[in-house]
Short mmCIF file of C-alpha atoms and ligand atoms in Angstrom, two decimals:
data_model
loop_
_atom_site.label_atom_id
_atom_site.label_comp_id
_atom_site.label_asym_id
_atom_site.label_seq_id
_atom_site.Cartn_x
_atom_site.Cartn_y
_atom_site.Cartn_z
CA MET R 1 88.60 143.89 48.47
CA LYS R 2 88.47 147.13 50.56
CA SER R 3 88.01 146.63 54.68
CA VAL R 4 85.22 148.90 55.80
CA PRO R 5 86.38 152.52 57.59
CA ARG R 6 86.20 152.55 61.41
CA THR R 7 85.23 155.18 63.68
CA SER R 8 88.16 156.04 65.89
CA SER R 9 85.87 155.73 68.88
CA PHE R 10 85.09 152.56 70.14
CA ASP R 11 81.56 153.10 70.41
CA SER R 12 79.55 156.25 69.07
CA THR R 13 76.14 155.89 71.36
CA LEU R 14 76.73 159.16 72.95
CA ALA R 15 77.80 160.87 69.82
CA LEU R 16 74.44 159.41 68.01
CA LEU R 17 72.33 161.20 71.19
CA ARG R 18 74.36 163.92 70.86
CA GLU R 19 74.39 164.50 66.94
CA GLY R 20 71.11 162.98 65.83
CA TYR R 21 70.29 162.89 62.26
CA THR R 22 73.59 164.25 61.14
CA PHE R 23 75.85 161.34 62.98
CA ILE R 24 75.96 159.20 59.86
CA SER R 25 76.90 161.50 57.26
CA ALA R 26 79.03 163.51 59.11
CA ARG R 27 81.23 160.28 59.63
CA CYS R 28 80.77 159.64 56.05
CA ASP R 29 82.28 162.88 55.03
CA GLU R 30 84.91 162.71 57.36
CA LEU R 31 85.99 159.24 56.11
CA GLY R 32 85.02 159.84 52.83
CA SER R 33 83.23 156.68 52.59
CA ASP R 34 79.58 155.75 52.14
CA ILE R 35 79.99 152.93 54.57
CA PHE R 36 82.02 152.92 58.11
CA GLN R 37 81.83 150.52 60.92
CA THR R 38 81.59 151.29 64.60
CA ARG R 39 79.47 150.61 67.77
CA LEU R 40 75.90 151.40 69.18
CA MET R 41 75.05 150.33 72.23
CA LEU R 42 78.27 147.96 72.50
CA ARG R 43 76.97 146.26 69.17
CA PRO R 44 79.07 146.70 66.22
CA VAL R 45 77.09 148.20 63.16
CA LEU R 46 77.62 149.27 59.34
CA CYS R 47 76.36 152.50 59.04
CA MET R 48 75.45 153.54 55.30
CA ARG R 49 74.44 156.14 53.06
CA GLY R 50 73.86 157.15 49.37
CA GLU R 51 71.74 155.64 46.49
CA ALA R 52 73.67 152.08 46.39
CA ALA R 53 72.90 151.59 50.10
CA ALA R 54 69.24 152.63 49.98
CA GLN R 55 69.28 149.73 46.84
CA LEU R 56 70.47 147.02 49.27
CA PHE R 57 67.88 148.03 51.74
CA TYR R 58 64.93 148.04 49.01
CA ASP R 59 65.87 145.97 46.32
CA SER R 60 67.31 142.68 47.62
CA GLU R 61 66.08 139.88 49.34
CA ASP R 62 70.02 139.77 51.16
CA VAL R 63 68.43 141.59 54.31
CA THR R 64 65.83 141.47 56.62
CA ARG R 65 64.35 143.70 59.32
CA VAL R 66 64.45 141.28 61.81
CA GLY R 67 66.62 142.12 64.84
CA SER R 68 67.23 145.51 63.17
CA MET R 69 65.59 147.45 65.81
CA PRO R 70 66.27 148.09 69.35
CA TRP R 71 63.29 146.51 71.35
CA THR R 72 61.78 149.75 72.58
CA VAL R 73 61.79 151.07 68.80
CA LEU R 74 60.57 147.83 67.39
CA ARG R 75 57.44 148.02 70.03
CA LEU R 76 56.84 151.74 69.77
CA LEU R 77 56.69 151.91 65.93
CA GLN R 78 56.19 148.49 63.63
CA ASP R 79 56.13 145.56 66.42
CA LYS R 80 56.82 141.84 66.31
CA HIS R 81 53.94 140.11 64.22
CA SER R 82 53.40 143.57 61.84
CA VAL R 83 54.37 143.12 58.09
CA GLN R 84 57.43 145.00 58.57
CA GLN R 85 58.79 141.86 60.33
CA LEU R 86 58.07 139.47 57.42
CA ASP R 87 60.29 138.39 54.70
CA GLY R 88 59.69 136.47 51.14
CA GLU R 89 56.42 135.57 49.80
CA ARG R 90 54.80 135.80 53.39
CA HIS R 91 55.76 139.73 53.27
CA ARG R 92 54.63 140.25 49.83
CA GLN R 93 50.78 138.74 50.70
CA ARG R 94 50.78 141.29 53.81
CA LYS R 95 52.01 144.01 52.19
CA ALA R 96 49.63 143.63 49.05
CA MET R 97 46.79 144.29 51.59
CA PHE R 98 48.31 147.32 52.59
CA ILE R 99 48.80 148.51 49.16
CA ASP R 100 45.00 147.54 48.18
CA LEU R 101 44.07 149.71 51.43
CA ALA R 102 46.56 152.63 51.61
CA MET R 103 47.68 153.47 47.95
CA SER R 104 43.83 153.25 46.01
CA ASP R 105 42.63 156.70 44.81
CA ASN R 106 39.36 156.07 46.42
CA GLU R 107 40.67 155.06 49.75
CA ILE R 108 42.87 158.17 50.00
CA ALA R 109 39.78 160.40 49.08
CA ALA R 110 37.94 158.99 51.17
CA LEU R 111 40.73 159.86 54.11
CA VAL R 112 41.40 163.25 52.93
CA ASP R 113 37.59 164.15 53.13
CA ARG R 114 37.31 162.81 56.80
CA PHE R 115 40.73 164.85 57.23
CA ARG R 116 39.37 168.07 56.00
CA ASP R 117 36.00 167.67 58.00
CA HIS R 118 37.54 167.45 61.15
CA TRP R 119 40.40 170.18 60.35
CA LEU R 120 37.23 172.58 59.67
CA SER R 121 35.37 171.34 62.48
CA GLN R 122 38.20 172.56 65.04
CA VAL R 123 39.15 175.68 63.41
CA GLY R 124 35.61 176.55 63.36
CA ASP R 125 35.48 177.14 66.82
CA PRO R 126 34.95 180.86 67.00
CA GLU R 127 36.15 181.02 70.69
CA THR R 128 39.86 179.77 69.57
CA VAL R 129 41.68 181.80 67.24
CA ARG R 130 45.46 180.13 68.42
CA PHE R 131 46.00 176.67 67.64
CA ASP R 132 49.12 174.24 68.50
CA LEU R 133 49.42 173.00 65.15
CA ARG R 134 50.86 169.80 66.03
CA GLN R 135 48.01 169.14 68.41
CA LEU R 136 45.10 170.19 65.83
CA ALA R 137 46.78 168.37 62.84
CA ASN R 138 47.12 165.05 65.02
CA LEU R 139 43.36 165.26 66.58
CA ALA R 140 42.05 165.51 63.06
CA LEU R 141 44.34 162.54 61.41
CA THR R 142 43.35 160.68 64.35
CA LYS R 143 39.39 160.91 63.98
CA ALA R 144 39.85 160.81 59.96
CA SER R 145 41.90 157.68 60.09
CA ALA R 146 39.65 156.16 63.07
CA ASP R 147 36.59 156.74 60.81
CA TRP R 148 38.19 155.65 57.63
CA ILE R 149 39.47 152.47 59.58
CA GLY R 150 35.92 152.12 60.14
CA ILE R 151 36.07 152.19 64.09
CA PRO R 152 32.68 153.46 65.27
CA GLY R 153 32.85 156.52 67.14
CA SER R 154 31.19 155.09 69.90
CA SER R 155 33.98 152.86 70.57
CA ARG R 156 36.47 155.30 70.68
CA ASP R 157 37.80 158.30 73.08
CA ASP R 158 39.62 160.27 70.31
CA ARG R 159 41.58 162.69 72.50
CA ARG R 160 43.05 159.73 74.43
CA LEU R 161 43.85 158.18 71.23
CA ALA R 162 45.36 161.12 69.68
CA ALA R 163 47.69 161.65 72.69
CA SER R 164 48.80 157.51 72.73
CA LEU R 165 49.41 157.46 69.11
CA ALA R 166 51.91 160.97 69.39
CA ARG R 167 53.55 159.37 72.14
CA MET R 168 54.49 156.52 70.29
CA ILE R 169 56.21 158.54 67.68
CA ASP R 170 57.69 161.20 69.90
CA SER R 171 59.39 158.55 72.19
CA THR R 172 61.18 156.69 69.64
CA GLY R 173 64.21 158.34 70.27
CA SER R 174 63.94 158.22 74.12
CA PHE R 175 65.18 155.79 76.69
CA GLY R 176 64.02 155.57 80.18
CA PRO R 177 60.74 156.99 81.87
CA SER R 178 59.31 158.83 78.73
CA ALA R 179 59.47 155.54 76.52
CA TRP R 180 58.30 153.28 79.46
CA ILE R 181 55.35 155.56 79.54
CA ALA R 182 54.80 155.39 76.00
CA LEU R 183 55.15 151.67 76.01
CA MET R 184 52.54 151.26 78.61
CA SER R 185 50.10 153.15 76.59
CA ARG R 186 50.87 151.47 73.50
CA ARG R 187 49.71 148.52 75.33
CA ARG R 188 46.91 149.73 76.47
CA THR R 189 45.88 150.90 72.64
CA GLU R 190 46.72 147.52 71.64
CA ARG R 191 44.42 145.73 74.12
CA TRP R 192 41.51 148.44 73.16
CA LEU R 193 42.32 147.48 69.29
CA ALA R 194 42.27 143.69 70.39
CA SER R 195 38.91 143.79 71.88
CA ILE R 196 37.47 145.32 68.57
CA VAL R 197 39.22 142.85 66.89
CA GLU R 198 37.24 140.30 68.55
CA ALA R 199 33.87 141.89 68.79
CA VAL R 200 34.15 142.30 64.74
CA ARG R 201 34.83 138.22 64.71
CA ASP R 202 32.07 137.39 67.35
CA GLY R 203 29.59 139.84 65.46
CA SER R 204 28.70 141.90 68.33
CA LEU R 205 30.30 145.05 66.57
CA ASP R 206 28.83 145.06 63.11
CA VAL R 207 31.18 146.03 60.35
CA SER R 208 28.59 147.38 57.33
CA GLY R 209 30.24 148.22 53.78
CA GLU R 210 34.19 147.91 53.01
CA CYS R 211 36.58 149.19 55.25
CA ALA R 212 40.07 148.27 56.66
CA LEU R 213 38.57 146.88 59.98
CA LYS R 214 36.51 144.44 57.79
CA THR R 215 39.56 143.15 55.66
CA ILE R 216 42.27 143.10 58.56
CA CYS R 217 39.51 140.98 60.83
CA LEU R 218 37.17 139.28 58.48
CA LEU R 219 38.66 138.82 54.69
CA TYR R 220 42.50 139.10 54.75
CA ARG R 221 44.19 135.51 54.54
CA ASP R 222 48.07 134.96 54.98
CA VAL R 223 49.86 133.10 52.77
CA ASP R 224 49.13 130.10 54.98
CA GLY R 225 45.60 130.55 54.50
CA ARG R 226 44.98 131.81 57.99
CA ALA R 227 43.26 134.73 59.22
CA LEU R 228 45.49 137.01 61.56
CA SER R 229 45.75 136.27 65.12
CA THR R 230 43.75 138.55 67.17
CA GLU R 231 47.36 139.95 68.28
CA ALA R 232 48.52 140.72 64.98
CA ALA R 233 45.30 142.26 63.46
CA ALA R 234 45.47 144.51 66.25
CA VAL R 235 49.07 145.71 65.38
CA GLU R 236 48.12 145.81 61.87
CA LEU R 237 45.13 148.42 62.82
CA LEU R 238 47.63 150.02 64.93
CA ASN R 239 50.05 150.04 61.94
CA LEU R 240 47.25 152.18 59.81
CA LEU R 241 46.30 154.67 62.56
CA ARG R 242 49.81 155.64 64.03
CA PRO R 243 51.45 156.44 61.03
CA ILE R 244 48.47 158.32 59.60
CA SER R 245 48.61 160.24 63.03
CA ALA R 246 52.05 161.13 62.70
CA ILE R 247 51.54 163.04 59.20
CA SER R 248 50.74 165.80 61.79
CA ARG R 249 54.84 166.04 62.10
CA TRP R 250 54.78 166.48 58.43
CA ILE R 251 52.35 169.50 58.41
CA VAL R 252 54.15 170.95 61.25
CA PHE R 253 57.08 171.42 58.84
CA LEU R 254 54.83 172.40 55.87
CA ALA R 255 53.61 174.98 57.81
CA LEU R 256 57.12 176.75 58.59
CA ALA R 257 57.97 175.96 55.09
CA LEU R 258 54.91 178.33 53.66
CA ALA R 259 55.90 180.93 56.92
CA ARG R 260 59.50 180.53 55.01
CA ASN R 261 58.29 181.03 51.82
CA THR R 262 55.78 183.66 51.88
CA ASP R 263 56.23 184.13 48.08
CA TRP R 264 54.92 180.31 47.49
CA GLN R 265 52.30 181.16 50.15
CA GLU R 266 50.91 183.89 48.30
CA ARG R 267 51.27 181.92 44.80
CA PHE R 268 49.19 179.21 46.39
CA ARG R 269 46.33 181.06 47.85
CA GLY R 270 45.45 182.25 43.88
CA GLY R 271 45.93 178.79 42.66
CA HIS R 272 48.77 177.28 41.21
CA ASP R 273 47.43 173.47 42.02
CA LYS R 274 50.27 171.81 39.77
CA GLU R 275 53.04 173.24 42.11
CA ILE R 276 51.66 171.86 45.21
CA GLU R 277 52.86 168.33 45.03
CA GLY R 278 56.47 169.37 44.18
CA PHE R 279 56.43 172.03 47.47
CA VAL R 280 55.19 169.21 49.30
CA GLU R 281 57.60 166.44 48.26
CA GLU R 282 60.47 169.10 49.10
CA VAL R 283 59.19 169.40 52.72
CA ARG R 284 59.48 165.76 53.16
CA ARG R 285 62.96 165.95 51.80
CA LEU R 286 64.32 168.95 53.48
CA TYR R 287 62.55 168.43 56.87
CA PRO R 288 63.59 165.70 59.28
CA PHE R 289 61.74 163.10 60.25
CA PHE R 290 62.97 159.39 60.71
CA PRO R 291 66.87 159.68 60.55
CA PHE R 292 67.51 155.95 59.69
CA VAL R 293 66.29 152.61 59.16
CA GLY R 294 68.20 149.26 60.37
CA ALA R 295 68.18 145.93 58.76
CA ARG R 296 70.14 142.59 59.23
CA LEU R 297 72.16 140.69 56.26
CA ARG R 298 70.85 137.40 55.82
CA LYS R 299 74.07 136.09 54.06
CA ASP R 300 78.16 137.00 53.32
CA LEU R 301 78.27 139.50 50.30
CA VAL R 302 80.57 142.07 48.79
CA TRP R 303 79.12 145.30 48.72
CA GLN R 304 81.00 148.06 46.55
CA GLY R 305 84.13 146.29 47.23
CA HIS R 306 83.52 145.78 50.88
CA PRO R 307 83.14 141.92 52.22
CA LEU R 308 80.38 141.78 54.64
CA GLY R 309 79.16 139.01 56.67
CA LYS R 310 75.71 137.27 57.27
CA ASP R 311 74.01 138.83 60.37
CA ASP R 312 75.94 142.03 60.01
CA TRP R 313 73.44 144.90 61.58
CA LEU R 314 73.03 148.12 59.12
CA LEU R 315 72.10 151.45 59.48
CA LEU R 316 70.82 153.12 56.30
CA ASP R 317 70.93 157.05 56.53
CA LEU R 318 67.67 158.27 55.06
CA TYR R 319 67.91 161.68 56.23
CA GLY R 320 71.74 162.10 54.85
CA THR R 321 70.76 160.62 51.68
CA THR R 322 67.96 162.91 51.01
CA HIS R 323 70.60 165.74 52.22
CA ASP R 324 73.92 164.47 50.16
CA ALA R 325 74.78 167.20 47.62
CA ARG R 326 75.72 164.51 45.10
CA LEU R 327 72.22 163.50 44.62
CA PHE R 328 70.61 167.07 45.42
CA PRO R 329 72.54 169.94 44.58
CA ARG R 330 72.76 172.65 47.42
CA PRO R 331 70.81 170.27 49.74
CA ALA R 332 70.22 172.78 52.51
CA VAL R 333 68.08 175.14 49.99
CA PHE R 334 64.34 174.59 49.79
CA ASN R 335 63.52 174.49 45.92
CA PRO R 336 60.07 172.81 45.26
CA LYS R 337 61.29 172.66 41.46
CA ARG R 338 63.60 169.39 42.13
CA GLU R 339 60.95 167.20 40.65
CA SER R 340 61.45 164.46 43.23
CA SER R 341 58.62 162.36 43.73
CA TRP R 342 57.43 159.23 45.51
CA ARG R 343 56.51 158.04 42.15
CA ASN R 344 59.54 157.61 40.93
CA GLY R 345 60.16 154.67 43.04
CA ASP R 346 64.06 155.43 43.02
CA PHE R 347 66.73 155.17 45.74
CA ARG R 348 67.50 158.91 46.06
CA PHE R 349 64.46 160.27 47.45
CA ILE R 350 64.18 157.94 50.51
CA PRO R 351 62.20 159.87 53.23
CA GLN R 352 59.72 156.71 53.20
CA GLY R 353 62.11 154.26 52.09
CA GLY R 354 63.08 153.59 48.37
CA GLY R 355 62.28 151.03 45.45
CA ARG R 356 58.75 149.63 45.03
CA PRO R 357 56.64 148.93 47.69
CA GLU R 358 55.10 146.20 46.54
CA THR R 359 58.00 143.89 46.86
CA SER R 360 60.43 146.01 49.42
CA HIS R 361 59.76 147.31 53.04
CA ARG R 362 58.83 150.91 51.04
CA CYS R 363 56.40 152.68 53.33
CA PRO R 364 52.89 151.73 51.53
CA GLY R 365 51.65 155.35 53.03
CA GLU R 366 53.73 157.75 51.04
CA LYS R 367 50.87 158.65 48.53
CA MET R 368 48.62 158.90 51.14
CA THR R 369 50.98 161.41 53.09
CA VAL R 370 51.43 163.41 50.29
CA ALA R 371 47.63 163.63 49.44
CA ILE R 372 46.93 164.60 53.29
CA LEU R 373 49.89 167.51 52.90
CA GLN R 374 48.44 168.81 49.77
CA GLU R 375 45.17 169.04 51.29
CA THR R 376 46.77 170.87 54.34
CA LEU R 377 48.27 173.37 52.23
CA LYS R 378 45.02 174.12 50.60
CA LEU R 379 43.36 174.65 54.26
CA ILE R 380 46.25 176.75 55.66
CA CYS R 381 46.95 179.29 52.32
CA ARG R 382 42.61 179.33 51.28
CA SER R 383 40.68 178.92 54.10
CA ARG R 384 41.03 182.32 55.50
CA PRO R 385 43.64 184.68 56.75
CA VAL R 386 46.02 182.69 58.70
CA ARG R 387 49.36 183.67 60.59
CA ILE R 388 52.05 180.68 61.46
CA THR R 389 54.61 181.70 63.86
CA PRO R 390 57.07 181.56 64.77
CA ALA R 391 58.51 181.44 61.64
CA ASP R 392 62.41 181.20 62.93
CA ALA R 393 61.44 178.61 65.26
CA ASN R 394 64.58 176.13 65.49
CA ILE R 395 65.00 172.44 64.47
CA PRO R 396 67.55 170.99 66.62
CA LEU R 397 68.89 167.84 64.63
CA GLY R 398 70.20 166.46 67.90
CA SER R 399 66.75 165.21 68.86
CA ILE R 400 64.87 162.12 67.40
CA PRO R 401 62.63 162.55 66.07
CA ALA R 402 63.03 166.22 65.62
CA SER R 403 60.62 169.11 66.52
CA PRO R 404 60.61 172.80 66.41
CA ALA R 405 61.29 174.37 69.42
CA PRO R 406 59.03 176.43 70.25
CA PRO R 407 55.98 174.58 68.91
CA VAL R 408 54.51 176.19 65.90
CA SER R 409 50.84 177.43 66.03
CA ILE R 410 48.57 178.88 63.63
CA ILE R 411 46.54 182.34 64.38
CA LEU R 412 43.34 182.38 62.77
CA ALA R 413 41.61 185.85 61.63
CA HIS R 414 37.92 184.69 62.74
CA THR R 415 34.93 186.18 60.98
CA GLU R 416 31.00 186.34 61.75
CA ALA R 417 30.75 183.58 59.03
CA ASN R 418 32.74 181.26 60.87
CA ALA R 419 31.22 181.77 63.81
CA VAL R 420 27.43 181.56 62.56
CA ALA R 421 29.19 178.22 60.56
CA ALA R 422 30.23 176.81 63.97
CA ARG R 423 27.09 177.41 65.49
CA SER R 424 25.28 175.72 62.96
CA ARG R 425 26.97 172.40 63.28
CA ARG R 426 26.44 172.37 67.16
C1 HEM H 1 53.90 160.16 58.44
C2 HEM H 1 54.93 159.78 57.72
C3 HEM H 1 55.27 158.64 57.26
C4 HEM H 1 56.75 158.27 57.76
C5 HEM H 1 58.11 159.16 57.61
C6 HEM H 1 57.32 156.79 57.13
C7 HEM H 1 58.14 156.28 56.97
C8 HEM H 1 58.28 154.90 56.93
C9 HEM H 1 59.63 154.45 56.59
C10 HEM H 1 60.70 155.01 56.71
C11 HEM H 1 59.34 153.18 56.33
C12 HEM H 1 60.25 152.03 56.09
C13 HEM H 1 60.96 151.12 57.03
C14 HEM H 1 61.71 150.22 56.67
O1 HEM H 1 62.51 150.19 55.41
O2 HEM H 1 62.04 149.15 57.53
C15 HEM H 1 57.80 152.53 56.31
C16 HEM H 1 57.42 151.49 56.45
C17 HEM H 1 55.95 151.17 56.58
N1 HEM H 1 55.32 152.28 56.68
FE1 HEM H 1 55.41 154.29 56.57
N2 HEM H 1 55.61 156.42 56.92
C18 HEM H 1 54.87 157.26 57.11
C19 HEM H 1 53.42 157.13 56.83
C20 HEM H 1 52.89 155.52 56.96
C21 HEM H 1 51.39 155.74 56.54
C22 HEM H 1 50.41 157.09 56.22
C23 HEM H 1 51.00 154.76 56.56
C24 HEM H 1 49.92 154.03 56.53
C25 HEM H 1 49.21 153.45 55.29
C26 HEM H 1 52.35 153.72 56.58
C27 HEM H 1 52.52 152.34 57.11
C28 HEM H 1 53.75 151.94 56.78
C29 HEM H 1 53.72 150.22 57.18
C30 HEM H 1 52.80 149.44 57.35
C31 HEM H 1 55.25 150.12 56.60
C32 HEM H 1 56.16 148.78 56.85
C33 HEM H 1 56.23 148.65 55.13
C34 HEM H 1 57.18 146.85 55.06
O3 HEM H 1 57.52 146.67 56.09
O4 HEM H 1 56.83 146.55 53.91
N3 HEM H 1 53.36 154.88 56.81
N4 HEM H 1 57.27 153.86 56.77
#
């Protein structure tokens, strides 16, 4: 048996806050090990990276997500009562609902259509030529997801909702006032969603046709045969709204990748549809989103010759694994021909988790994410002349989640035809 290497510092919280995305891999490199132990917020933690570690997280019943995240992060992201906090058969049944809702081709096409319409109606405004890309994408995605879920427009304030959803993601790495503001706004959003759930259930809000709102509020049953509580239904509705709006973060990186690789941008202007997916997947590999995920061990076990104990707290380095030169040669180079794909279900390309989504905590929204990014690429490259600026924006890896500084904008060349189209929509 080999003991797990330790960092020299007693507690690494400050180092993590300073280094962000590179914190785990820098120490793995230094210690020559894919696992090390340290403390975060004084709590002992085992940090891991690589394929075998991803397999432990996504192909084994020996870990649970319960108790694996700081309270604020849990509340801002998945939350208690959510699918991510379930294990075993309870998890599989709830997850099957997400797979049905988020991975069917028809559902994805319906969401993409709505996204395209909301994007075009914003950029069709002849008065505006410069758009903050994150805001543009976030609003288009928020409106598209709320429409697609089945929440009537009359029950929504889209701008407020978009701002609240963005705040939940943007504040995951913060403590103090900004996290508290995000938590308050999340609670408001949950209360609003709970009122929608109640209205659907008491018949005061009619849901005609199949949609996620109907499935979650009226049709779905957990393994015990019971419908979701109002609270759990609101959390799971938010588990669709929040991550769909979060795709806007990747849209910004997609635009940066196009601005930095103008040969590809030119290529896509004239077709080459088959290569779009490879480009988008390379964006998901290279650019930072969630740095790591947490888990807790449910029993003692030996991993790669190291004895690990029940209840040990584990962190899996998602970013470090997709930047590991053993798995992705010359990892800093943007190369859309790597043939990485969510379809492979492997344990190397893990920006949204690894393995099979049906039986693990892998994200059920990857196919949808890739479809939205593909559509955005076409909207950017093919609608009309667009300038993406600044192409040399810095992406500080010390902040979680990372965003380009300064923010990325797109500048559109408006034509008379656009102005006419915009007028006719009013
Ligand atoms: C914006 C891009 C996205 C990123 C970076 C992302 C990332 C992730 C990651 C890393 C996990 C695994 C968490 C873990 O192992 O504990 C996950 C799970 C999850 N994601 Fe996503 N996701 C994204 C988009 C989506 C979308 C569009 C949806 C909506 C369908 C979604 C819904 C979920 C759900 C419900 C889970 C929990 C799954 C489970 O516990 O079984 N995500 N996501």
